[in-house]
Amino acid sequence: MTTAAAKPATMAQALQRAMRDAMAEDPTVHVMGEDVGTLGGVFRVTDGLAKEFGEDRCTDTPLAEAGILGTAVGMAMYGLRPVVEMQFDAFAYPAFEQLISHVARMRNRTRGGMPLPLTIRVPYGGGIGGVEHHSDSSEAYYMATPGLHVVTPATVEDAYGMLRAAIASDDPVVFLEPKRLYWSKAPWSPDAPTAVEPIGRAVIRRPGRSATLITYGPSVPVCMEAAEAARAEGWDLEVVDLRSLVPFDDETVCASVRRTGRAVVVHESNGFGGPGGEIAARVTERCFHHLEAPVLRVAGFDIPYPPPMLEKHHLPGVDRVLDAVARLQWEAES
Amino acid sequence: MTVQELPGDTAAYRPTPPPAWQPRTDPAPLLPDPEPYRVLGTESADAVDPELLLRLYAELVRGRRYNAQATALTKQGRLAVYPSSTGQEACEVAAAMALETRDWLFPSYRDTLAAVARGLDPVQALTLLRGDWHTGYDPHEHRIAPLCTPLATQLPHAVGLAHAARLKGDDVVALAMVGDGGTSEGDFHEALNFAAVWQAPTVFLVQNNGFAISVPLAKQTAAPSLAHKAVGYGMPGRLVDGNDAAAVHEVLTEAVERARRGGGPTLIEAVTYRMDAHTNADDATRYRGASEVETWRAHDPILLLERELTRRGLLDDEVRKAASDAAETMAARLRERMNAEPVLEPMDLFAHVYAERTGQLREQAAQLTAELDAAADAEGEAR
Ligand SMILES: Cc1ncc(C[n+]2csc(CCOP(=O)(O)OP(=O)(O)O)c2C)c(N)n1
């Protein structure tokens, strides 16, 4: 057996490992946020970092999101690489002023004189039975702000590789962590070399010929399952995991859609004004003559995130994806 | 039954005393003086270094002229807007002069003058207001953060920078400036709280100029003074006469040095007055009377300093002329340079959004290039 034997590891462990490796390699990397120190974060993603690197490098801050992000801006101005944890998706909103007015545009307003290399980790999305304000999918807000990178891993390996890339990036990166995948396991050894994923590239998780499912983050496993189930109906679905919403990998997405001629965008944030609209529009603009059917969207309903006992009706599941796939037989319908 | 049942004999019940409580910090030393601290016109003025008084004077005169010139430039349409700090020059100048080269200044939109007094090129300081770029200078070169428009949002940046410098072992201090209205913003609270908890070497200077656009201080806060707010964070609050350049300089220098020695942050409220309107777009007669303005005219920062210099035999026609000549030279040069059309590079739009251009931005840059080429061709044909 080699030392790189792959035991099952969780996404949370991979993320933690990414921060630990980054901190060990680069003394300017600082982790900060609410409860990230002694407790190791409410999801234990920063577990052990304060012990290993000291409280100056993994800091329990006062309870103030604008203050956390605002001070991180100043720290980045002085040459540090802050990695900020926002405890939950909906609790990042107090920091939006700092995010939009400063983080996103500091490089631009200073003509490149003051780039901000900082990573903002946000556990996001539903499916964990969280009470109100613990399950928002806020990616559309981030996507709508030029100057930010917006990425989200869907696998244990990507969690490591993408977080390393985010921390290494000289631009601010909003790193969305699908919290319902925190405990998903995969054979992954922290000792094995893991590729650091350049930000901005989508990947084909499953090749197929009859239609493309375009998805990311928590919806990737849903689409993989749907693709398996669709085989029985004679559909051979390709699943594209975007990984990065900004920048957007038009190339991989459009190449896939041109091959299959049909596409469904799947995400759990609400559909109206959501990421799917942008993605469908891009695909339509670029692949119109290859399309056999309109690009469809499968999204969460246009409602405030529902109470946990109802969330299963809100979150797009395998059946909803399959329904959309069935609707791709456009000629028959129209 | 809503009242909790008490065990045993109710009459004999005595509540257990709560655990002993101690204030975390003795508030008394943190409290500001009841009156704004003053130097000019008091006995302590004798102790002020004449060299310093003369430097303050030259800077105040130059600053006043700068404000007048920039205001004139708005009337000529050369600047979109200019928030003048006329009347507040003592705060601006003394703030800049209290810093060492290695320190950082975090100015608000009104603090152009502090940036210029710190040595920034007067034209670069106006780029934001002229509109050719948001920040006309390299912040690292001058150690001046971009002039900040959203209120109080630069305060946490100052705290983070000061904290980072201390972590790196540098004895750098960050000075953050904000208006009285800005103290009501959440970021003001968060910045002061972080600074106190981290003991970050930060100095907060509030220029209380009486108004936030049209809203007077009484509608902004019910606190005894803005300096009193410091006590709630566990840092000292200082109240100073913002038109007394010597007093502002002393209080700021003290706070900066204390921060540098590891003594933590200070909140300073400088009581001053905005003589001009909020900006050229504002009509100040709608919210304040002429008599109030006149009262403050008698307490003008340049006047106060001139009186003191005269008393000590430091001001003669030569000194006056030297200061005013330097100011005129600066103004003439500024006028001349601001009258030249700025050279704009449209492709800069895409130059500094990300470290590396995204595919989306490459496409959009190509589109703009094509539009510019077409426009150049059309112009060529028209000629
Ligand atoms: C977050 C935010 N809200 C509103 C404004 C619009 N605004 C610009 S200046 C100003 C008044 C600020 O007053 P004060 O803080 O006292 O500073 P001063 O202008 O007197 O220097 C307002 C409301 C702003 N710039 N930022």
XYZ file of C-alpha atoms and ligand atoms in Angstrom:
743
model
C 0.000 0.000 0.000
C 1.280 3.459 -0.833
C 1.199 6.386 1.589
C -1.263 8.077 -0.710
C -3.886 5.420 -0.025
C -7.249 7.052 -0.502
C -9.415 6.757 2.592
C -12.815 8.381 2.442
C -12.596 12.036 3.364
C -15.314 14.671 3.668
C -15.508 17.958 1.838
C -15.152 19.742 5.170
C -11.881 17.925 5.785
C -10.597 18.763 2.338
C -11.398 22.435 2.832
C -9.688 22.447 6.193
C -6.683 20.756 4.702
C -6.539 23.359 1.945
C -6.384 26.169 4.491
C -3.818 24.364 6.586
C -1.546 23.749 3.594
C -1.929 27.328 2.396
C -1.127 28.671 5.870
C 1.883 26.409 6.211
C 3.259 27.466 2.841
C 2.520 31.161 3.074
C 2.811 33.074 6.360
C 0.656 35.878 4.992
C -2.463 33.665 4.891
C -4.769 34.522 7.797
C -8.086 32.882 8.597
C -10.671 34.990 10.398
C -14.340 34.976 11.283
C -16.864 34.146 13.950
C -15.994 31.039 15.999
C -13.289 29.922 13.593
C -10.645 29.636 16.327
C -11.248 27.586 19.444
C -14.417 26.010 18.106
C -13.055 25.421 14.616
C -16.095 26.970 12.957
C -19.700 25.901 13.340
C -19.085 23.377 10.564
C -15.594 22.555 11.913
C -14.044 23.567 8.633
C -11.309 25.561 10.394
C -10.779 22.909 13.051
C -7.285 22.870 14.507
C -5.973 25.903 12.614
C -5.820 28.196 15.657
C -4.026 25.519 17.629
C -1.510 24.909 14.911
C -0.897 28.481 13.739
C -1.875 30.585 16.735
C -4.716 33.003 17.274
C -3.028 35.726 15.245
C -3.315 33.548 12.141
C -6.712 32.009 12.835
C -8.685 34.665 14.631
C -12.019 34.680 16.421
C -13.304 38.114 15.497
C -16.018 40.164 17.134
C -19.452 39.334 15.809
C -19.726 41.758 12.933
C -19.687 40.754 9.289
C -18.986 44.203 7.864
C -16.199 44.556 10.404
C -14.758 41.177 9.489
C -14.698 41.916 5.792
C -13.764 45.574 6.252
C -10.765 44.802 8.443
C -9.782 42.025 6.034
C -9.662 44.679 3.303
C -7.183 46.685 5.368
C -5.152 43.574 6.114
C -4.981 42.742 2.421
C -3.875 46.324 1.742
C -0.912 45.647 3.995
C 0.104 42.477 2.196
C -1.769 39.744 4.037
C -4.041 37.172 2.415
C -7.119 36.996 4.595
C -9.455 34.034 4.310
C -12.722 35.192 5.785
C -15.496 32.879 6.939
C -19.064 34.110 6.849
C -20.879 31.799 9.202
C -23.965 31.275 7.032
C -25.164 32.514 3.655
C -27.792 34.920 5.011
C -25.436 36.346 7.632
C -23.064 37.612 4.973
C -25.554 40.332 4.012
C -24.330 42.899 6.577
C -20.959 42.673 4.805
C -22.387 43.410 1.350
C -21.585 47.099 1.598
C -17.914 46.291 2.090
C -18.071 43.576 -0.544
C -19.671 45.621 -3.262
C -18.324 49.091 -2.508
C -14.765 48.088 -1.730
C -13.738 44.460 -2.139
C -15.023 44.126 -5.672
C -13.623 47.386 -6.972
C -10.452 48.203 -5.061
C -8.216 46.934 -7.854
C -10.203 48.883 -10.390
C -10.472 52.178 -8.551
C -6.744 52.207 -7.842
C -5.791 51.263 -11.408
C -4.300 48.025 -10.247
C -2.367 49.706 -7.432
C -4.240 47.982 -4.670
C -5.382 44.491 -5.578
C -7.122 42.621 -2.768
C -6.123 38.977 -2.520
C -8.818 37.778 -0.177
C -11.073 34.771 -0.019
C -14.588 34.936 1.351
C -15.867 31.521 2.329
C -19.641 31.283 2.489
C -21.464 28.069 3.423
C -24.558 28.265 1.237
C -27.689 26.510 0.102
C -30.301 24.292 1.685
C -30.979 20.674 2.292
C -29.669 20.456 5.843
C -32.926 21.255 7.626
C -31.693 24.643 8.727
C -34.058 27.186 10.250
C -34.777 30.496 8.558
C -31.722 32.444 7.334
C -29.548 29.321 7.212
C -30.218 28.056 3.698
C -30.026 30.910 1.214
C -28.431 30.539 -2.192
C -26.964 33.991 -2.654
C -24.825 33.346 -5.718
C -26.814 35.647 -8.008
C -26.001 38.658 -5.817
C -22.310 37.883 -5.991
C -22.424 37.147 -9.721
C -24.043 40.504 -10.342
C -21.009 42.336 -8.964
C -18.079 42.800 -11.363
C -14.689 42.412 -9.753
C -15.484 39.282 -7.768
C -14.721 35.730 -8.676
C -17.522 33.387 -7.672
C -16.747 29.706 -7.398
C -18.315 26.648 -5.825
C -16.945 23.125 -5.572
C -19.085 20.017 -5.825
C -16.558 17.297 -5.020
C -14.120 16.601 -2.202
C -11.171 16.871 -4.524
C -12.351 20.168 -5.997
C -12.991 21.525 -2.518
C -9.281 21.205 -1.861
C -8.006 22.235 -5.273
C -10.346 25.168 -5.707
C -9.833 26.593 -2.238
C -6.088 26.484 -2.752
C -6.552 28.364 -6.016
C -8.872 30.883 -4.389
C -6.384 31.636 -1.628
C -3.577 31.921 -4.166
C -5.600 34.247 -6.389
C -4.614 37.904 -6.459
C -8.286 38.827 -6.786
C -11.100 38.546 -4.275
C -12.882 35.221 -4.530
C -16.300 34.441 -3.123
C -15.944 30.778 -2.306
C -19.383 29.235 -1.944
C -19.390 26.001 0.023
C -22.459 23.829 -0.566
C -23.144 23.053 3.047
C -25.177 19.965 2.366
C -22.108 18.451 0.723
C -19.822 19.196 3.719
C -20.186 15.649 4.945
C -20.244 13.966 1.557
C -17.363 11.552 1.380
C -15.106 10.480 -1.390
C -11.916 8.523 -1.532
C -9.418 11.309 -1.214
C -6.101 11.334 0.456
C -4.730 14.587 1.710
C -1.275 13.132 1.114
C -1.881 12.448 -2.537
C -1.059 15.236 -4.932
C -4.251 17.102 -5.698
C -4.460 19.448 -8.615
C -4.940 23.098 -7.742
C -7.777 23.990 -10.067
C -7.309 27.187 -12.040
C -10.347 29.340 -11.396
C -12.758 29.613 -14.276
C -12.912 26.155 -15.788
C -15.961 23.954 -15.955
C -15.608 20.191 -16.082
C -17.659 17.457 -17.660
C -18.589 15.159 -14.814
C -20.322 12.660 -17.046
C -20.159 12.570 -20.815
C -23.367 12.037 -22.759
C -24.905 12.598 -26.174
C -28.573 13.467 -25.885
C -28.658 16.605 -23.707
C -26.491 18.693 -21.366
C -27.295 19.351 -17.740
C -25.505 22.558 -16.741
C -25.156 22.766 -13.002
C -22.903 23.541 -10.043
C -22.384 23.041 -6.327
C -25.134 21.215 -4.456
C -27.043 20.366 -7.620
C -24.216 18.409 -9.188
C -24.972 15.159 -7.328
C -28.668 15.648 -8.164
C -27.847 15.886 -11.854
C -25.526 12.899 -11.702
C -28.326 10.854 -10.205
C -30.789 12.157 -12.756
C -28.412 11.201 -15.553
C -28.225 7.657 -14.227
C -32.014 7.454 -13.950
C -32.497 8.880 -17.440
C -30.650 6.000 -18.985
C -33.745 3.884 -18.483
C -35.665 6.377 -20.664
C -33.050 6.155 -23.341
C -31.463 9.526 -22.527
C -27.690 9.770 -22.418
C -27.148 12.968 -20.439
C -23.966 14.970 -20.200
C -23.391 16.726 -16.873
C -21.325 19.908 -16.835
C -20.178 21.099 -13.411
C -19.489 24.812 -13.827
C -17.321 25.111 -10.688
C -16.891 28.788 -11.463
C -19.812 31.136 -12.057
C -17.501 34.114 -12.560
C -15.579 33.854 -14.767
C -17.953 31.731 -16.783
C -16.565 28.962 -18.963
C -18.543 29.606 -22.141
C -16.225 27.359 -24.073
C -16.821 24.106 -22.210
C -20.529 24.784 -21.815
C -21.127 25.729 -25.432
C -19.007 22.909 -26.805
C -21.156 20.497 -24.849
C -24.452 22.057 -25.924
C -23.349 22.099 -29.559
C -22.667 18.383 -29.305
C -25.935 17.484 -27.605
C -28.252 20.183 -28.998
C -30.261 20.378 -25.806
C -29.625 21.900 -22.396
C -31.140 22.226 -18.948
C -29.687 24.524 -16.305
C -30.153 23.168 -12.799
C -29.649 25.088 -9.555
C -31.433 25.449 -6.263
C -31.465 29.228 -5.953
C -34.630 30.865 -7.219
C -35.090 30.956 -10.973
C -36.339 34.506 -11.537
C -33.316 36.782 -11.652
C -31.233 33.753 -10.825
C -28.043 32.393 -12.371
C -29.995 30.143 -14.745
C -31.385 33.076 -16.689
C -27.900 34.375 -17.415
C -26.632 30.938 -18.341
C -29.589 30.148 -20.609
C -29.192 33.489 -22.348
C -25.489 32.956 -22.941
C -26.057 29.480 -24.325
C -28.872 30.691 -26.564
C -26.814 33.583 -27.914
C -23.901 31.330 -28.736
C -25.513 28.032 -29.743
C -28.868 29.053 -31.247
C -28.420 27.134 -34.475
C -27.377 24.000 -32.634
C -30.336 23.990 -30.312
C -33.175 21.534 -30.855
C -35.171 23.004 -27.993
C -35.132 26.098 -25.811
C -32.703 26.036 -22.915
C -34.769 25.072 -19.893
C -34.252 25.941 -16.266
C -34.867 23.827 -13.213
C -34.542 26.034 -10.158
C -35.877 26.638 -6.706
C -39.241 28.396 -6.564
C -39.336 32.184 -6.452
C -40.008 32.260 -2.753
C -38.031 33.178 0.332
C -36.256 30.027 1.411
C -38.942 27.811 2.949
C -39.049 26.320 6.451
C -37.098 23.082 6.735
C -40.117 20.806 6.769
C -41.123 22.113 3.373
C -37.727 22.475 1.745
C -37.952 19.121 -0.001
C -40.755 20.543 -2.134
C -38.659 23.556 -3.021
C -35.304 22.040 -3.852
C -35.020 20.743 -7.395
C -34.660 16.987 -7.177
C -34.089 14.214 -9.651
C -37.736 14.066 -10.764
C -37.891 17.727 -11.629
C -34.718 17.405 -13.642
C -36.137 14.378 -15.471
C -39.367 16.237 -16.204
C -37.382 19.011 -17.799
C -35.379 16.516 -19.792
C -38.644 15.054 -21.083
C -39.740 18.540 -22.131
C -36.644 18.832 -24.286
C -38.453 16.808 -26.926
C -39.625 20.134 -28.193
C -41.008 19.190 -31.628
C -43.387 16.676 -30.144
C -44.728 19.321 -27.781
C -45.064 22.336 -30.009
C -49.856 30.340 37.070
C -47.166 32.427 35.434
C -45.083 33.268 38.491
C -42.462 30.689 39.277
C -43.222 28.704 42.411
C -40.693 29.512 45.091
C -39.287 26.677 47.156
C -40.091 26.521 50.881
C -41.403 29.394 52.948
C -42.015 32.342 50.646
C -41.678 34.906 53.393
C -38.239 33.609 54.357
C -37.007 33.565 50.740
C -33.916 35.638 49.990
C -32.576 35.662 46.468
C -28.999 34.420 46.109
C -26.781 37.364 45.298
C -25.569 37.460 41.720
C -21.890 36.765 40.997
C -19.711 39.775 41.728
C -19.574 42.234 38.853
C -16.629 44.389 37.937
C -16.369 46.864 35.098
C -13.831 45.574 32.578
C -12.159 48.930 32.379
C -12.343 51.947 34.626
C -14.337 54.362 32.479
C -13.071 57.538 34.155
C -9.726 57.875 32.326
C -11.444 57.228 29.002
C -13.879 60.121 29.370
C -13.284 63.195 27.237
C -12.807 66.664 28.733
C -16.108 68.457 29.323
C -14.912 71.332 27.091
C -13.037 71.021 23.810
C -9.316 71.147 24.496
C -7.709 74.448 23.471
C -4.168 75.709 23.198
C -4.291 78.956 21.214
C -5.206 81.898 23.393
C -4.417 79.949 26.557
C -1.317 79.830 28.708
C -0.166 76.546 27.212
C 0.273 78.301 23.868
C 3.600 79.669 25.090
C 5.000 76.167 25.158
C 4.269 75.429 21.492
C 7.324 75.303 19.260
C 7.355 78.465 17.081
C 8.609 76.396 14.165
C 5.491 74.215 14.403
C 3.186 77.233 14.594
C 4.733 78.689 11.464
C 4.484 75.409 9.585
C 0.850 75.055 10.589
C 0.248 78.610 9.420
C 1.786 78.073 5.997
C -0.208 74.859 5.531
C -3.473 76.469 6.652
C -3.060 79.347 4.236
C -2.199 76.993 1.400
C -5.124 74.762 2.345
C -7.587 77.625 2.354
C -6.374 78.674 -1.076
C -6.648 75.118 -2.325
C -10.274 74.947 -1.189
C -11.037 78.232 -2.916
C -9.343 77.139 -6.115
C -11.036 73.762 -6.217
C -14.400 75.419 -5.588
C -13.714 77.799 -8.468
C -12.898 74.826 -10.667
C -16.377 73.409 -10.065
C -17.884 76.689 -11.254
C -15.853 76.389 -14.428
C -17.063 72.833 -14.877
C -13.594 71.390 -14.417
C -14.666 69.385 -11.385
C -17.957 67.537 -11.116
C -18.175 68.407 -7.453
C -15.959 69.584 -4.611
C -16.737 69.117 -0.923
C -14.845 72.073 0.503
C -13.147 71.914 3.886
C -12.981 75.678 4.295
C -13.174 76.363 8.023
C -11.900 72.869 8.766
C -8.347 73.334 7.518
C -6.866 73.006 10.991
C -8.188 69.446 11.302
C -7.038 68.486 7.819
C -3.560 69.898 8.150
C -2.869 68.861 11.724
C -4.053 65.345 10.960
C -1.608 65.006 8.087
C 1.205 66.586 10.070
C 0.766 64.220 12.995
C 1.711 61.243 10.813
C 5.128 59.855 9.978
C 5.929 58.834 6.410
C 5.390 55.152 7.233
C 1.904 55.758 8.645
C -1.309 55.530 6.659
C -4.119 58.009 6.128
C -7.695 56.844 5.428
C -9.543 59.935 4.207
C -13.189 60.519 3.397
C -14.313 62.473 0.330
C -13.967 65.757 2.248
C -10.345 65.147 3.203
C -8.593 65.988 -0.061
C -6.706 68.638 1.849
C -5.285 66.199 4.386
C -4.016 64.130 1.468
C -2.436 67.202 -0.150
C -0.922 68.315 3.153
C 0.594 64.846 3.369
C 2.388 65.542 0.120
C 0.003 64.224 -2.523
C 0.076 65.998 -5.897
C -2.888 68.433 -5.850
C -4.047 67.312 -9.295
C -3.876 63.612 -8.425
C -5.949 64.383 -5.361
C -8.716 65.794 -7.556
C -8.918 63.022 -10.123
C -11.884 61.396 -8.367
C -13.806 64.658 -8.431
C -12.803 65.545 -11.980
C -13.964 62.148 -13.131
C -11.113 60.724 -15.143
C -10.432 57.921 -12.652
C -11.629 56.961 -9.193
C -8.255 57.193 -7.502
C -5.671 59.400 -9.129
C -2.695 58.173 -7.171
C -0.927 55.036 -6.046
C -2.105 54.495 -2.464
C 1.044 52.612 -1.504
C 3.351 55.333 -2.740
C 1.805 57.968 -0.477
C 0.319 55.673 2.126
C -3.031 57.270 1.549
C -6.018 54.990 0.987
C -8.405 56.002 -1.804
C -10.664 58.933 -0.897
C -13.750 57.151 0.352
C -17.291 58.081 -0.615
C -19.524 55.543 1.185
C -19.629 56.906 4.711
C -17.443 55.301 7.407
C -16.575 52.275 5.276
C -12.887 53.221 5.258
C -12.712 52.965 9.050
C -12.533 49.154 9.250
C -9.915 49.228 6.484
C -7.743 51.436 8.669
C -8.170 49.026 11.566
C -7.293 46.015 9.433
C -4.225 47.701 8.003
C -2.997 48.817 11.407
C -3.610 45.342 12.782
C -1.730 43.730 9.894
C 1.190 46.106 10.338
C 1.415 45.240 13.998
C 1.269 41.507 13.210
C 4.201 42.052 10.866
C 6.121 43.889 13.549
C 5.973 47.335 11.903
C 5.289 50.373 14.094
C 2.827 51.826 11.609
C -0.230 53.820 12.684
C -3.423 54.268 10.673
C -5.364 57.505 10.944
C -8.982 57.303 9.813
C -11.081 60.402 9.227
C -14.859 60.578 9.291
C -17.584 63.193 9.601
C -20.136 63.571 12.393
C -22.850 61.995 10.250
C -20.599 59.044 9.494
C -20.483 58.148 13.195
C -24.077 56.911 12.933
C -23.144 54.265 10.384
C -22.717 50.652 11.455
C -19.196 50.540 10.079
C -18.164 53.229 12.564
C -19.232 50.977 15.407
C -17.678 47.869 13.966
C -14.374 49.590 13.259
C -14.056 51.071 16.734
C -14.999 47.813 18.352
C -12.494 45.807 16.330
C -9.790 48.384 16.977
C -10.330 48.284 20.725
C -10.559 44.492 20.943
C -7.453 44.050 18.792
C -5.692 47.078 20.312
C -4.965 48.044 16.728
C -2.779 51.152 16.367
C -5.556 53.274 14.906
C -6.585 56.864 15.497
C -10.127 57.888 14.600
C -10.626 61.567 13.879
C -14.222 62.779 13.705
C -14.539 66.216 12.211
C -17.754 67.415 13.736
C -18.549 70.251 11.369
C -22.099 70.610 12.629
C -23.957 69.056 9.714
C -24.350 65.950 7.652
C -25.445 67.696 4.476
C -28.426 69.447 6.115
C -28.917 67.375 9.249
C -27.560 68.962 12.442
C -25.731 66.971 15.080
C -28.744 67.052 17.421
C -30.653 64.900 14.926
C -27.675 62.610 14.428
C -26.970 61.535 17.992
C -28.177 61.866 21.549
C -24.718 61.190 22.980
C -23.203 63.883 25.238
C -20.483 64.267 22.623
C -19.156 62.081 19.842
C -15.958 61.660 21.852
C -18.021 60.072 24.635
C -18.754 57.152 22.345
C -15.174 55.999 22.892
C -15.940 54.892 26.436
C -18.381 52.285 25.200
C -15.620 50.656 23.205
C -13.016 50.872 25.927
C -10.781 53.447 24.309
C -10.012 57.020 25.333
C -12.146 59.783 23.858
C -10.691 63.236 23.284
C -12.648 66.381 22.587
C -10.699 69.118 20.887
C -11.343 72.510 19.343
C -11.051 71.650 15.685
C -10.257 75.235 14.697
C -7.284 75.396 17.031
C -4.497 73.992 14.881
C -2.065 73.723 17.792
C -4.560 71.832 19.945
C -5.544 69.460 17.133
C -1.893 68.840 16.363
C -1.089 68.099 19.981
C -4.013 65.759 20.566
C -3.424 63.900 17.314
C 0.290 63.576 17.853
C -0.325 62.196 21.334
C -2.837 59.664 20.045
C -0.580 58.620 17.169
C 2.367 58.142 19.489
C 0.318 56.228 22.005
C -0.923 53.918 19.257
C 2.632 53.475 18.004
C 3.804 52.467 21.470
C 1.131 49.759 21.608
C -1.292 51.809 23.703
C -4.238 51.115 21.417
C -6.745 53.269 19.553
C -8.181 56.701 20.362
C -11.351 58.423 19.245
C -10.950 62.162 18.738
C -13.812 64.536 18.119
C -12.697 67.834 16.654
C -15.407 70.455 16.971
C -15.324 72.624 13.884
C -17.621 74.200 11.330
C -18.165 73.870 7.606
C -18.132 77.439 6.265
C -19.138 76.531 2.703
C -22.134 74.501 1.631
C -21.850 70.696 1.730
C -20.797 70.802 -1.913
C -21.444 73.219 -4.736
C -24.685 71.304 -5.325
C -26.040 72.228 -1.891
C -27.952 75.298 -0.714
C -26.881 75.806 2.909
C -29.303 78.686 3.481
C -32.122 76.145 3.659
C -30.876 74.683 6.926
C -28.781 77.277 8.719
C -28.847 80.966 9.405
C -26.274 83.563 8.452
C -25.727 84.580 12.066
C -24.542 81.090 12.986
C -22.031 81.197 10.158
C -20.880 84.650 11.300
C -20.254 83.412 14.838
C -17.941 80.794 13.485
C -16.206 83.285 11.221
C -14.876 84.941 14.352
C -13.426 81.604 15.349
C -11.650 80.992 12.061
C -8.639 78.652 12.310
C -6.331 80.987 10.374
C -7.448 83.959 12.466
C -6.768 82.110 15.713
C -3.309 81.172 14.573
C -2.501 84.669 13.286
C -3.511 86.151 16.624
C -1.183 83.781 18.425
C 1.705 84.338 16.023
C 1.279 88.095 16.360
C 1.204 87.873 20.143
C 4.478 86.009 20.085
C 5.994 88.350 17.536
C 6.240 85.592 14.946
C 4.038 87.125 12.282
C 5.179 89.985 10.133
C 4.448 91.052 6.584
C 7.236 88.879 5.298
C 5.824 85.713 6.845
C 2.342 86.603 5.621
C 3.613 87.274 2.124
C 5.687 84.110 1.985
C 2.646 82.032 2.971
C 0.313 83.766 0.570
C 2.818 83.679 -2.299
C 3.324 79.945 -1.842
C -0.450 79.483 -1.809
C -0.895 81.578 -4.961
C 1.819 79.673 -6.782
C 0.168 76.395 -5.851
C -3.241 77.706 -6.976
C -1.963 79.056 -10.282
C -0.224 75.812 -11.060
C -3.307 73.827 -10.072
C -5.549 75.980 -12.271
C -3.233 75.643 -15.201
C -2.896 71.886 -14.889
C -6.601 71.375 -14.322
C -7.396 73.369 -17.423
C -5.534 70.875 -19.560
C -7.845 68.165 -20.850
C -7.090 64.887 -19.133
C -5.850 62.165 -21.451
C -8.270 59.287 -21.289
C -7.662 55.736 -22.422
C -10.995 53.985 -23.037
C -9.399 50.539 -22.958
C -8.524 51.219 -19.309
C -12.132 50.229 -18.657
C -11.057 46.614 -18.888
C -7.521 46.942 -17.593
C -8.013 46.599 -13.867
C -11.108 44.555 -13.205
C -9.275 41.303 -12.527
C -5.606 40.340 -12.438
C -6.252 38.479 -15.663
C -8.996 39.393 -18.093
C -11.878 36.925 -18.106
C -13.226 35.537 -21.358
C -16.261 37.764 -20.956
C -14.100 40.873 -20.603
C -11.899 39.884 -23.545
C -15.007 39.763 -25.726
C -16.232 43.111 -24.449
C -12.809 44.698 -24.899
C -12.803 43.494 -28.504
C -16.212 45.075 -28.977
C -15.042 48.429 -27.649
C -11.895 48.270 -29.783
C -14.079 47.747 -32.858
C -16.323 50.657 -31.854
C -13.324 52.921 -31.342
C -11.829 51.880 -34.672
C -15.107 52.551 -36.444
C -15.386 55.958 -34.789
C -11.813 56.811 -35.795
C -12.534 55.766 -39.388
C -15.699 57.864 -39.470
C -13.801 60.849 -38.133
C -11.079 60.287 -40.720
C -13.647 60.252 -43.512
C -15.371 63.340 -42.189
C -12.100 65.247 -42.334
C -23.351 55.165 3.092
C -23.641 56.544 2.582
N -24.877 57.056 2.712
C -25.159 58.279 2.218
C -24.198 59.016 1.579
C -24.551 60.376 0.973
N -23.859 61.442 1.736
C -22.711 61.966 1.279
S -22.065 63.053 2.358
C -23.326 62.856 3.453
C -23.299 63.601 4.759
C -22.135 63.175 5.583
O -21.997 64.002 6.684
P -20.780 63.883 7.671
O -20.449 62.460 7.957
O -21.082 64.745 8.831
O -19.526 64.426 6.870
P -19.326 65.854 6.221
O -19.931 65.821 4.857
O -19.958 66.846 7.114
O -17.850 66.012 6.156
C -24.255 61.963 2.943
C -25.502 61.600 3.625
C -22.925 58.436 1.468
N -21.907 59.076 0.878
N -22.662 57.208 1.978
